[in-house]
XYZ file of C-alpha atoms in Angstrom:
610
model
C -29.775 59.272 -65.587
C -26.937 58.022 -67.958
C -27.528 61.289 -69.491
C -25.797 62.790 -66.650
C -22.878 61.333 -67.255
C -23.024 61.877 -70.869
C -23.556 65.386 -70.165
C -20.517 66.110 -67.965
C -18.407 64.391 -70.296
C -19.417 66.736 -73.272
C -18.888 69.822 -70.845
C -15.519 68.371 -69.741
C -14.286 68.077 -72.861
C -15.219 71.058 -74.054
C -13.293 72.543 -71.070
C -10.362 71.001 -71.918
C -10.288 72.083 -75.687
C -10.819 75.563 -74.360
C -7.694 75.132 -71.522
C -10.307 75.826 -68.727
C -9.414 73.161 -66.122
C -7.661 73.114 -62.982
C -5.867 76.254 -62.469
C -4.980 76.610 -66.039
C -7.877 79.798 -66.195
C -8.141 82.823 -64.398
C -11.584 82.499 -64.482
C -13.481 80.070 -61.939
C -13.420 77.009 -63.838
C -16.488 74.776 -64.053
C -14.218 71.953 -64.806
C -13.257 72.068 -61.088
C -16.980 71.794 -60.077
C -17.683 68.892 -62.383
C -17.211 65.488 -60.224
C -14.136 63.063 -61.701
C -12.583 59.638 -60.420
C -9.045 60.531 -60.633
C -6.891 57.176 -60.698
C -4.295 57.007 -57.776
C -1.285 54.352 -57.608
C 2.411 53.850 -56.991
C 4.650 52.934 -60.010
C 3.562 48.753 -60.452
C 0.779 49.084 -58.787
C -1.568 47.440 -61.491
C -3.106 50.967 -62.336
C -2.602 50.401 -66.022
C -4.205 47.212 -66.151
C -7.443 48.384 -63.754
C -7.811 50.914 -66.453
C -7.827 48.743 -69.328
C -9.866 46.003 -67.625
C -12.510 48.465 -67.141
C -12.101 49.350 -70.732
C -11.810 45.645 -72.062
C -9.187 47.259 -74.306
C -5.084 46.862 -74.818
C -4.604 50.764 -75.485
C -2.612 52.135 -72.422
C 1.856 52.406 -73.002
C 3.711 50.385 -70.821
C 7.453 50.010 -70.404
C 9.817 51.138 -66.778
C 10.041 53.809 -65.585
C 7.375 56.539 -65.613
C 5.132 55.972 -68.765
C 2.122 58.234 -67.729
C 3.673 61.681 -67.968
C 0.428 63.386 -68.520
C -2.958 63.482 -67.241
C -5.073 61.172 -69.153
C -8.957 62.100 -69.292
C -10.468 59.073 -70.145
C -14.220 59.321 -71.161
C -16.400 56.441 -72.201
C -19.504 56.024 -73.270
C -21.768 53.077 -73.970
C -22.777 52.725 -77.569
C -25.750 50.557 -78.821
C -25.389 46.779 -79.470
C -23.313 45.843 -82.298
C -21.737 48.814 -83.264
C -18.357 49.453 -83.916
C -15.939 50.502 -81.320
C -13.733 52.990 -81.717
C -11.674 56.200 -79.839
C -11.277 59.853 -80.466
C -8.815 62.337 -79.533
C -9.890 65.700 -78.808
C -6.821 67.068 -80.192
C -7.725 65.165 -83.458
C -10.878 66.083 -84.434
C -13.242 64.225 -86.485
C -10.339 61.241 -86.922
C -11.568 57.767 -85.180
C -9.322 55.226 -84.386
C -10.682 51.537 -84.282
C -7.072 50.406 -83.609
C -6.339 50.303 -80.099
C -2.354 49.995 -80.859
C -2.792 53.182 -82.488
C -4.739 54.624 -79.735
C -1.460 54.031 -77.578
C 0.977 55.146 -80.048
C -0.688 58.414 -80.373
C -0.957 58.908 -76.343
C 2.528 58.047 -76.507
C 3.522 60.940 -79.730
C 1.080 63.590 -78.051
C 2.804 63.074 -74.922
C 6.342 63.827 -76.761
C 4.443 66.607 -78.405
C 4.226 68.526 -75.104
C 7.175 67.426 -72.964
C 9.582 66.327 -75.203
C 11.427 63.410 -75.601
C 12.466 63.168 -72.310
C 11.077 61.909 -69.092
C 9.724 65.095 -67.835
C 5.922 65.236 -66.973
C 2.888 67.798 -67.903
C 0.118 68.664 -66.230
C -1.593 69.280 -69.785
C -4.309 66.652 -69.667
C -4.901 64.416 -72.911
C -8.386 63.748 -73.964
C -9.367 60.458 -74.965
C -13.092 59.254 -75.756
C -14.103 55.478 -76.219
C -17.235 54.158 -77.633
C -18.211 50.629 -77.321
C -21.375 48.563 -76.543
C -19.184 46.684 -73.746
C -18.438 50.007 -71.387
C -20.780 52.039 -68.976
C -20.454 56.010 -69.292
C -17.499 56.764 -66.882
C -14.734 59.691 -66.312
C -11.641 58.460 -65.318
C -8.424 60.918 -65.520
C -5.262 58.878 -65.389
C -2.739 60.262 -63.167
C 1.183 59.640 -63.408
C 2.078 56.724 -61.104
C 4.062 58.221 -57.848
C 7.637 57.600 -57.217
C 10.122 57.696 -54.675
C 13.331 58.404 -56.343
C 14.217 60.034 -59.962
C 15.620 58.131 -62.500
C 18.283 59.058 -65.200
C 17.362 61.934 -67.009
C 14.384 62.647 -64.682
C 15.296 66.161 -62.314
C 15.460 65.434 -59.028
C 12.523 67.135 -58.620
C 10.328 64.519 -60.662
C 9.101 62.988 -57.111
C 7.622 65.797 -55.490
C 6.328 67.137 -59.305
C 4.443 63.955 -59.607
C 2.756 64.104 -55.723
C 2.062 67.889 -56.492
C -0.075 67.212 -60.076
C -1.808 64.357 -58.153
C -2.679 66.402 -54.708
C -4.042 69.436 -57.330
C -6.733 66.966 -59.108
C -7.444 64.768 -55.749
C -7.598 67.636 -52.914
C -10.686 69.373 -54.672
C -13.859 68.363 -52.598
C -15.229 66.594 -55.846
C -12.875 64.747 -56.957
C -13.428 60.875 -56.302
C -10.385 59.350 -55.368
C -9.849 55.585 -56.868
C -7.358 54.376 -54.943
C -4.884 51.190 -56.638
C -2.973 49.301 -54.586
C -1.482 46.070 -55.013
C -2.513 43.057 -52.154
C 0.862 41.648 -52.186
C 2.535 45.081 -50.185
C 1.720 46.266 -47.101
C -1.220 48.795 -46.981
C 1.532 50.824 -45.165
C 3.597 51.286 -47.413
C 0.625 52.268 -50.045
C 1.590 55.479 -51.930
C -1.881 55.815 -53.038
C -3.438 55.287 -49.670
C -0.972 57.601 -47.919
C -1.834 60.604 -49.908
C -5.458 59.854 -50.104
C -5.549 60.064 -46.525
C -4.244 63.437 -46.591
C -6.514 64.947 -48.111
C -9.814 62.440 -47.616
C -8.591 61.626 -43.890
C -12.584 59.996 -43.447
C -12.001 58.636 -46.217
C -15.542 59.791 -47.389
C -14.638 60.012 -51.391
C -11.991 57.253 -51.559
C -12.627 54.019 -53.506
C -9.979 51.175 -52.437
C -8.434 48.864 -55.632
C -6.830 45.795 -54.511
C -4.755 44.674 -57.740
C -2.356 41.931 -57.686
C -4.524 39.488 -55.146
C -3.516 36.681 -57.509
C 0.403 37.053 -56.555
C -0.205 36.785 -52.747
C 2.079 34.525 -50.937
C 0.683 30.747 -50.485
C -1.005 31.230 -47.050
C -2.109 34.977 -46.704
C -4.989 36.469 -48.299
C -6.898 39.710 -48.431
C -9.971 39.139 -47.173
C -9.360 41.632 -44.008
C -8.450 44.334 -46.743
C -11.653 43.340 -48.787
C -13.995 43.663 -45.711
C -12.419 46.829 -44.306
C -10.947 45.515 -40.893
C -7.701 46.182 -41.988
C -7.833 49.673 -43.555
C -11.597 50.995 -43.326
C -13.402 53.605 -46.302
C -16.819 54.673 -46.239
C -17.190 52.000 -49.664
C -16.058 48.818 -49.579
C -12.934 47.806 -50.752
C -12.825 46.273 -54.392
C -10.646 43.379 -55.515
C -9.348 42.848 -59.416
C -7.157 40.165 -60.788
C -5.519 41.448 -64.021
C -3.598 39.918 -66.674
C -0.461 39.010 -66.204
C 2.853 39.863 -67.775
C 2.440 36.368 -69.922
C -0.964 36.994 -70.675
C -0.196 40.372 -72.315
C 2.608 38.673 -73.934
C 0.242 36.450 -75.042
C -2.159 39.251 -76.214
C -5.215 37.652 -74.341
C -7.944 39.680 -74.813
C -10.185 41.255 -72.234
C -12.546 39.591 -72.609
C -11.147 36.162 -71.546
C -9.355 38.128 -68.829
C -12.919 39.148 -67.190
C -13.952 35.513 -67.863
C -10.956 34.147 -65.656
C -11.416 36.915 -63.146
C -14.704 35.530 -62.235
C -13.853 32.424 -62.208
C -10.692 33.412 -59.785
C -13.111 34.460 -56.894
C -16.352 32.390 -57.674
C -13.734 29.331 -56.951
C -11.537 30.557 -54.333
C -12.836 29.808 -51.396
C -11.298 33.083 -49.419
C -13.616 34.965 -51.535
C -16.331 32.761 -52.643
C -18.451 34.745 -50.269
C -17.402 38.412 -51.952
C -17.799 37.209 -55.743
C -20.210 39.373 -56.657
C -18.531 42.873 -55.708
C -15.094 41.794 -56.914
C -13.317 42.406 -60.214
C -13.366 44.774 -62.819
C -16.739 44.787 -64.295
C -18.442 45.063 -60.939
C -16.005 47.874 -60.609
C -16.879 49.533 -63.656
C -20.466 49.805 -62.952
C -19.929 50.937 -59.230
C -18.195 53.889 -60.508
C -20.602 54.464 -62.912
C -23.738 54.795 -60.553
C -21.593 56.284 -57.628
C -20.177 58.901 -60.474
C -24.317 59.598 -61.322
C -25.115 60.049 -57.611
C -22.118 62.551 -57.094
C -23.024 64.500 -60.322
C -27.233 65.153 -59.352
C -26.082 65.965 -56.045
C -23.688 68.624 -57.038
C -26.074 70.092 -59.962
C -27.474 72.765 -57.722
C -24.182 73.901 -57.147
C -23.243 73.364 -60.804
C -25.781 75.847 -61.777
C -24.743 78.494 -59.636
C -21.267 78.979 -60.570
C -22.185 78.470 -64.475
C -24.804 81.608 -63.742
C -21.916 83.350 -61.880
C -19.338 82.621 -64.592
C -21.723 83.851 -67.420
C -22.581 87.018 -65.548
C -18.501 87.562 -65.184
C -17.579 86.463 -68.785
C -20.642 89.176 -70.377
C -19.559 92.176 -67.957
C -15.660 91.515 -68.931
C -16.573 90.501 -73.008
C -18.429 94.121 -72.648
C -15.395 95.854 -70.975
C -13.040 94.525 -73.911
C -15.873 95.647 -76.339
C -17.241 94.474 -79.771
C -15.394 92.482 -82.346
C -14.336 94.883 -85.520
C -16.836 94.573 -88.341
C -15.215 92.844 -91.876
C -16.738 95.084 -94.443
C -16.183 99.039 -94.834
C -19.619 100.360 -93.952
C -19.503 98.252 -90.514
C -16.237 99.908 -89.746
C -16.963 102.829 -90.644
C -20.718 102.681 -88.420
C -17.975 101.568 -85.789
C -15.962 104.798 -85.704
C -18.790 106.738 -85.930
C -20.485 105.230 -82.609
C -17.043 105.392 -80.972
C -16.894 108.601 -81.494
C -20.504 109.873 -80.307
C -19.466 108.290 -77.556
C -16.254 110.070 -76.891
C -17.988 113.437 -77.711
C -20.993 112.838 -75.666
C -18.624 111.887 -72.306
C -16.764 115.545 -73.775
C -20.125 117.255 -72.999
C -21.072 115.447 -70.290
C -17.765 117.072 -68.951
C -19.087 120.033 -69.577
C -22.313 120.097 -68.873
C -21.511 118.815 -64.882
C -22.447 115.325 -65.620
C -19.040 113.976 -65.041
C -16.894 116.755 -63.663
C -14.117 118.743 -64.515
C -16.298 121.694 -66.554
C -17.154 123.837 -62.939
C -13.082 124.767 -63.487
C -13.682 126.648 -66.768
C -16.071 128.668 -64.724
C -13.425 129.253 -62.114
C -11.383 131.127 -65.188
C -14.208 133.199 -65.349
C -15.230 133.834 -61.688
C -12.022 134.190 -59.906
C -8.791 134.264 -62.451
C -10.280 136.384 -65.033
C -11.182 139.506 -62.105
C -8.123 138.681 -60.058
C -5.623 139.133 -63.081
C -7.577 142.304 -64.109
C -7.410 143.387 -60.652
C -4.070 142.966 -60.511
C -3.347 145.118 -63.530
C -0.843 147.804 -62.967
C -1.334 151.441 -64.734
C 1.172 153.415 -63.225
C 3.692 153.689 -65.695
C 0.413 154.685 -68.386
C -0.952 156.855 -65.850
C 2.248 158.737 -64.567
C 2.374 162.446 -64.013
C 5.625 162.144 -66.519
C 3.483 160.094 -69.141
C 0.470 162.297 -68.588
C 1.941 165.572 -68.672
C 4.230 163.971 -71.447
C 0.885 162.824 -74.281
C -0.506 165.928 -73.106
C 1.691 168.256 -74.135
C 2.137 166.081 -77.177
C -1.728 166.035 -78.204
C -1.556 170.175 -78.216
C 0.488 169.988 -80.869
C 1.759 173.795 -81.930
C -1.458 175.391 -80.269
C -2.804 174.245 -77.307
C -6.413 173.220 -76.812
C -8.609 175.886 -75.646
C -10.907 173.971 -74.149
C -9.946 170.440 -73.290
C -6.695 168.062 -74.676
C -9.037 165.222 -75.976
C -6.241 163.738 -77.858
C -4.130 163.108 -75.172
C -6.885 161.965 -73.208
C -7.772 159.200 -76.101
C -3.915 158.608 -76.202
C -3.975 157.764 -72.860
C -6.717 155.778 -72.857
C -6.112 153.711 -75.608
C -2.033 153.029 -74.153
C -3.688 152.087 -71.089
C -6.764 149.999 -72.411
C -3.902 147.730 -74.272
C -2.823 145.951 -70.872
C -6.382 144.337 -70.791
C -5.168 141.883 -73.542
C -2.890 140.411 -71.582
C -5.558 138.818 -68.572
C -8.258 138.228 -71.933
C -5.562 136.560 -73.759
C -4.914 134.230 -70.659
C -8.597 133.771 -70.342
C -8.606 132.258 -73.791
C -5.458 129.821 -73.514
C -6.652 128.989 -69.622
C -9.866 127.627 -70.886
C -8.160 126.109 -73.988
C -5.736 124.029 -71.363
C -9.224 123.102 -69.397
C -11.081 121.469 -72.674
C -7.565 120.020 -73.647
C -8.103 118.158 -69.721
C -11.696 117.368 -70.614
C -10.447 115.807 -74.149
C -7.973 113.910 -72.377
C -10.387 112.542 -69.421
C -13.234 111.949 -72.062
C -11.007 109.650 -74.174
C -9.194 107.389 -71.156
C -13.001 107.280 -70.160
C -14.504 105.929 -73.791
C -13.744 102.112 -72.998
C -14.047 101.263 -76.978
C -11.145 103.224 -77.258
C -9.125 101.804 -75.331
C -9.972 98.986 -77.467
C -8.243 100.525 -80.866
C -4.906 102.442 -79.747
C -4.600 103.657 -83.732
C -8.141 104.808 -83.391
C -7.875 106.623 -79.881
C -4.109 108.419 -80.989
C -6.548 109.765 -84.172
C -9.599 110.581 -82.294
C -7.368 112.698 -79.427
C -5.345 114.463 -82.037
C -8.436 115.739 -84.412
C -10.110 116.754 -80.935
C -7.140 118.877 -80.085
C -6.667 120.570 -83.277
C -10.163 121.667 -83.013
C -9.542 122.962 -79.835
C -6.829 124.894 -81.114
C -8.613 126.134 -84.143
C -11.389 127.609 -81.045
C -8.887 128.765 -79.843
C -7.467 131.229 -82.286
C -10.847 132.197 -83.344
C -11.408 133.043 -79.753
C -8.256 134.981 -79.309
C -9.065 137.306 -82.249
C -13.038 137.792 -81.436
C -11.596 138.557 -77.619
C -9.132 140.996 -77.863
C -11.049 142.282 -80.404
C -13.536 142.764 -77.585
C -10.573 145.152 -75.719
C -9.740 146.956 -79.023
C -13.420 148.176 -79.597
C -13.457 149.162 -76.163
C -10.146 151.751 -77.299
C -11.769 152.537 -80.688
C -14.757 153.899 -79.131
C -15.203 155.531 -75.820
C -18.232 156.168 -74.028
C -18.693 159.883 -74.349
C -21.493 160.334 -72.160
C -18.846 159.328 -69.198
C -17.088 162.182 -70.187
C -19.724 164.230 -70.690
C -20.854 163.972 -67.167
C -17.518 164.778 -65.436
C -17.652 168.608 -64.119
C -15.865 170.941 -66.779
C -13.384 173.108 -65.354
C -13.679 176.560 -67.534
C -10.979 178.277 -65.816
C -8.385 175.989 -67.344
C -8.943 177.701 -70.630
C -5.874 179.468 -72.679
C -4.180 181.996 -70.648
C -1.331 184.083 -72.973
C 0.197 185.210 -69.820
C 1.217 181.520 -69.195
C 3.598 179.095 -70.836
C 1.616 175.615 -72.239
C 3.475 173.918 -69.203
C 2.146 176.063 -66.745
C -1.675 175.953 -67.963
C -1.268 172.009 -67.290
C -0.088 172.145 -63.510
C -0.046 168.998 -61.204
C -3.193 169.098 -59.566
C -5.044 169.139 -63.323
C -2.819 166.644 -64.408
C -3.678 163.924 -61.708
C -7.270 165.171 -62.298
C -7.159 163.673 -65.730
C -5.093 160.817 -64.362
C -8.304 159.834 -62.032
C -10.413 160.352 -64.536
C -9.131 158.066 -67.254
C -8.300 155.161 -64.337
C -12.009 155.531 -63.637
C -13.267 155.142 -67.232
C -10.375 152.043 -67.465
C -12.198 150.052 -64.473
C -15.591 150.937 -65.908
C -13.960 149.216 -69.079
C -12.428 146.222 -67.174
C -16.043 145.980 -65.292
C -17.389 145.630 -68.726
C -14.972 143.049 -70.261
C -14.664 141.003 -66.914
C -18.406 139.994 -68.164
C -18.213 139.996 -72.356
C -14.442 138.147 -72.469
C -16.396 135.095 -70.970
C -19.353 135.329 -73.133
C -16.348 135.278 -76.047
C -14.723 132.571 -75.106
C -18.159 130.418 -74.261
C -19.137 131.476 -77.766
C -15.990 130.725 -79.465
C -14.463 127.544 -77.189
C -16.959 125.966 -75.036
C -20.310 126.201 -77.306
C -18.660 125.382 -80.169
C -16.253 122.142 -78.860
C -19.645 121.107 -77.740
C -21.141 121.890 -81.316
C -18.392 120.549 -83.292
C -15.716 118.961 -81.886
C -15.304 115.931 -84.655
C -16.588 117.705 -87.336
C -13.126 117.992 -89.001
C -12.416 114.479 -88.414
C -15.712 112.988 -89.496
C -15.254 114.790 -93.034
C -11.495 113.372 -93.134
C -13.510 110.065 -92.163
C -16.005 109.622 -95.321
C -12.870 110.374 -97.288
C -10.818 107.626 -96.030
C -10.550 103.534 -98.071
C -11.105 100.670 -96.418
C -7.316 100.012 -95.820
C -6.982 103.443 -94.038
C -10.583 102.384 -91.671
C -9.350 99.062 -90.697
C -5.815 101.055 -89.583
C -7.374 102.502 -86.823
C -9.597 99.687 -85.996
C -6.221 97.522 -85.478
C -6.267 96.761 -81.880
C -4.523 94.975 -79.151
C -3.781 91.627 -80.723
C -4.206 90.183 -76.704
C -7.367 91.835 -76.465
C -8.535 90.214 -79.650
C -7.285 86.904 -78.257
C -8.473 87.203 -74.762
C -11.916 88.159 -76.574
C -12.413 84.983 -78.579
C -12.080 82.965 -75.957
C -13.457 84.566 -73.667
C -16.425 84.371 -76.758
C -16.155 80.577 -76.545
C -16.385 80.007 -72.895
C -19.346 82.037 -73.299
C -20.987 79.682 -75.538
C -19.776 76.491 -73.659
C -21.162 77.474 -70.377
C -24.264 78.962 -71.787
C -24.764 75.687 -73.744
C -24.007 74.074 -70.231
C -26.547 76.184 -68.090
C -29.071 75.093 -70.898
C -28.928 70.867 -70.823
C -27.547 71.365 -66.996
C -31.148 73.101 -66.513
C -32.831 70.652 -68.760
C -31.548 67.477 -66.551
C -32.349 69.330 -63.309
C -35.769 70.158 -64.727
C -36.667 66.359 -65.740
C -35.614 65.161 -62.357
């Protein structure tokens, strides 16, 4: 299974190049569901050195003070016999560094990179990979050593800053807590043991380090801590001797450390009897296999949240749309789709697919009747007005049978009215497909994607409306202007004919046209009016169907897709500038695809080969 391990570390630091990791992403991250030994320890308490002993390299700063101001992930991974070892930086690809002293210079400069020369901490981790024949593949993120009080230039916050980084890494359920604290202090007064136990309180996914057993007073020894009476964990507590201050001084390698560390319990007697799971080899490969364990038992899990986070990134990555093609034709393909789009959630508007259209029929079904209902033709129809076009249409000798031009007069003056209701037909229905164009493009999600593009789009859309629009206006009240050019004469020609009205010399022209016949003709021409209105209340819609509605659902682009072939390259990729976050949030959204896709595939391999 030392793939496993191998594994997680690929996926972990893939994570961190891609900023997914602890609460860094909005999206569930799967570095939180990938188990880790995060290293716990007061300032001093031999953290540093457990590290590098399980390393068997010099490469961690040291100095007073806080020196571990950021999270260190360190990754190793055994390498075959006789080759060469050497460290990488995932912040410097490609670049290998087979000098250790240059491995802690850089920790040291990308430290000052992100916080500054100051004291001030991060929780940014660093990512550090070693390769060597002498390490077992291991995870170990390094956390800043806790305080109690702030130093100069260090906020006075610094103390609770520190606790807070370390509780976010060691609360989450898989974390494995390695716990350093020196034997020469009371377990008491353990800073690393006192906020374990807050959040492990069984102390189920704690490891206990006991540095410094070397510096014990003459007389006491840990041998209770070692064999749990004194401070019990479900594993057994491990003891290291590291190298001292002189020995570093010195520059004794680790090799010859490990070398006198076995020595130091295989011939003290207090732990003669607990050699073989003390010091920092033993420790190395404990972690290792307990790190194995914790990772197949959490693969089921592992798989379900990479499955879950795929299905999330795909249904977002299709929300925020399709990347813009490079060359002309693909941008110009782009528009073009955009747009059937647009126009076909237009007509689905219209068509009652999506709704909004059932209020153009509305216009026609209540607003058009009710506002020729409401039509007033009193003033056109007035005995004054009558008796006035009349009187008018006899000119200097009166009709002898009938005044037909004062009847057309009439007619016509009171026909004109209609154009009022048909012209507010024609701009009600216009203000309804202006709603639809409106609705249809908040509703096209790819334009939402290209601002330029969805400004263009809405504006072409509305001129065409208003272009309908115009056309309809004429072809309607042209409707009401036939309807006064012509008039049905057989209406006329069934109306009883009153003979006795004829020209009578005894009588003056004003007497011949008395009341009563003038309010005949009055009722007669209102009659032939509503028979007119009856008419148009059913051909004004047909009009504006024919001129608006049919024809924004024929060609409603078709003005903008000529403009469209017309336009350069420079002029396409204008409206296919979008939201510079979106394109942002896309590409990485794009590579978080691909890591957890390539995760789900060797995660489903190693489950499948178990």
């Amino acid at each position: 299974m030392e793939n496993l391990i191998s594994l997680v570390n690929k996926i972990q630091r893939a994570c961190t190049a891609l900023g997914d990791y602890g609460e860094a992403s909005a999206l569930p991250t799967l570095w939180d569901s990938l188990p880790a030994i995060a290293v716990v320890g007061g300032q001093s308490s031999g953290k540093s050195s457990v590290l590098e002993s399980v390393v068997g390299k010099d490469f961690l700063p040291r100095g007073s003070g806080i020196v571990t101001r950021r999270p260190l992930v360190l990754q190793l991974h055994k390498s075959d016999e006789g080759t060469r070892e050497y460290a990488e930086f995932l912040h410097l690809p490609r670049k290998r560094f087979t000098d250790f002293a240059a491995v802690r210079k850089e920790i040291q400069d990308e430290t000052d990179r992100e916080t500054g020369r100051s004291k001030q901490i991060s929780t940014v981790p660093i990512q550090l990979s070693i390769y060597s024949p002498n390490v077992v593949n291991l995870t170990l993120i390094d956390l800043p050593g806790l305080t109690k009080v702030a130093v100069e230039g260090q906020p006075d916050s610094i103390v609770h800053d520190i606790e807070n980084m370390v509780r976010s890494y060691i609360e989450k359920p898989n974390c494995i807590i390695l716990a350093i604290s020196p034997a020469n202090q009371d377990i008491a007064t353990s800073d690393a043991i006192k906020i374990s136990r807050e959040v492990d309180p069984t102390g189920e996914r704690t490891i206990g380090v006991l540095t410094k057993i070397d510096l014990m007073d003459k007389g006491t020894d840990a041998v209770d801590m070692l064999e749990g009476r004194a401070y019990r964990l479900k594993f057994p507590w491990i003891g290291v001797v590291n190298r001292s201050q002189a020995d570093i001084n010195k520059n004794v390698d680790m090799i010859a450390a490990r070398r006198r560390e076995r020595e130091y319990f295989n011939s003290t007697p207090e732990y003669k009897h607990l050699a073989n799971r003390m010091g920092s080899e033993h420790l190395a490969k404990m972690l290792s296999k307990h790190l194995e364990t914790v990772i197949k038992s959490k693969i089921p899990g592992i798989q379900s949240l990479i499955n879950k986070t795929i299905n999330e990134i795909e249904t977002e990555l299709a929300r925020l749309g399709k990347p813009v093609a490079a060359d002309a034709g693909g941008k110009l393909y782009a528009i073009m789709e955009i747009c059937r789009s647009f126009d076909q959630i237009f007509k689905d508007h219209l068509d009652g697919v999506r709704p909004g259209g059932d209020k153009i029929y509305n216009v026609f079904d209540n607003q058009l009747p009710a506002a020729l209902k409401r039509l007033q033709f009193d003033k056109q129809l007035s005995m004054e007005n009558i008796r006035k076009l009349i009187t008018e249409a006899d000119g200097y000798q009166p009709h002898l049978i009938a005044p037909e031009q004062g009847y057309r007069r009439l007619i016509e003056s009171t026909l004109v009215t209609i154009r009022g209701p048909a012209e507010a037909a024609v701009d009600a229905v216009h203000s309804l497909l202006k709603d639809l164009v409106h609705k249809a493009v908040s509703e096209t999600l790819d334009l939402k994607q290209y601002p330029g593009l969805r400004a263009e789009v809405g504006a072409a859309a509305i001129d065409s409306l208003d272009r309908m629009r115009d056309e309809s206006k004429k072809a309607t009240l042209q409707l009401v202007d036939m309807e006064s050019g012509y008039l049905t004469v057989d209406f006329f020609r069934k109306l009883p004919q009153d003979v006795d009205k004829g020209g009578n010399p005894t009588h003056s022209i004003f007497d011949r046209y008395n009341d009563s016949y003038l309010r005949r003709i009055g009722t007669t021409i209102l009659s032939y009016v509503n028979m007119v209105c009856a008419t148009l209340r059913h051909s004004i819609p047909k009009s504006i169907v024919y001129c608006q509605v049919r024809e924004a659902k024929r060609s409603l682009l078709d003005h903008f897709f000529t403009d469209l072939g017309k336009m350069e390259t420079k002029r396409l990729s204008s409206l296919l500038n979008e939201d510079p976050a979106i394109m942002e949030r896309r590409t990485g959204l794009a590579k978080r695809l691909e890591l957890y896709r390539s995760a789900q595939a060797e995660i489903d391999a190693v489950a499948w080969s178990k």
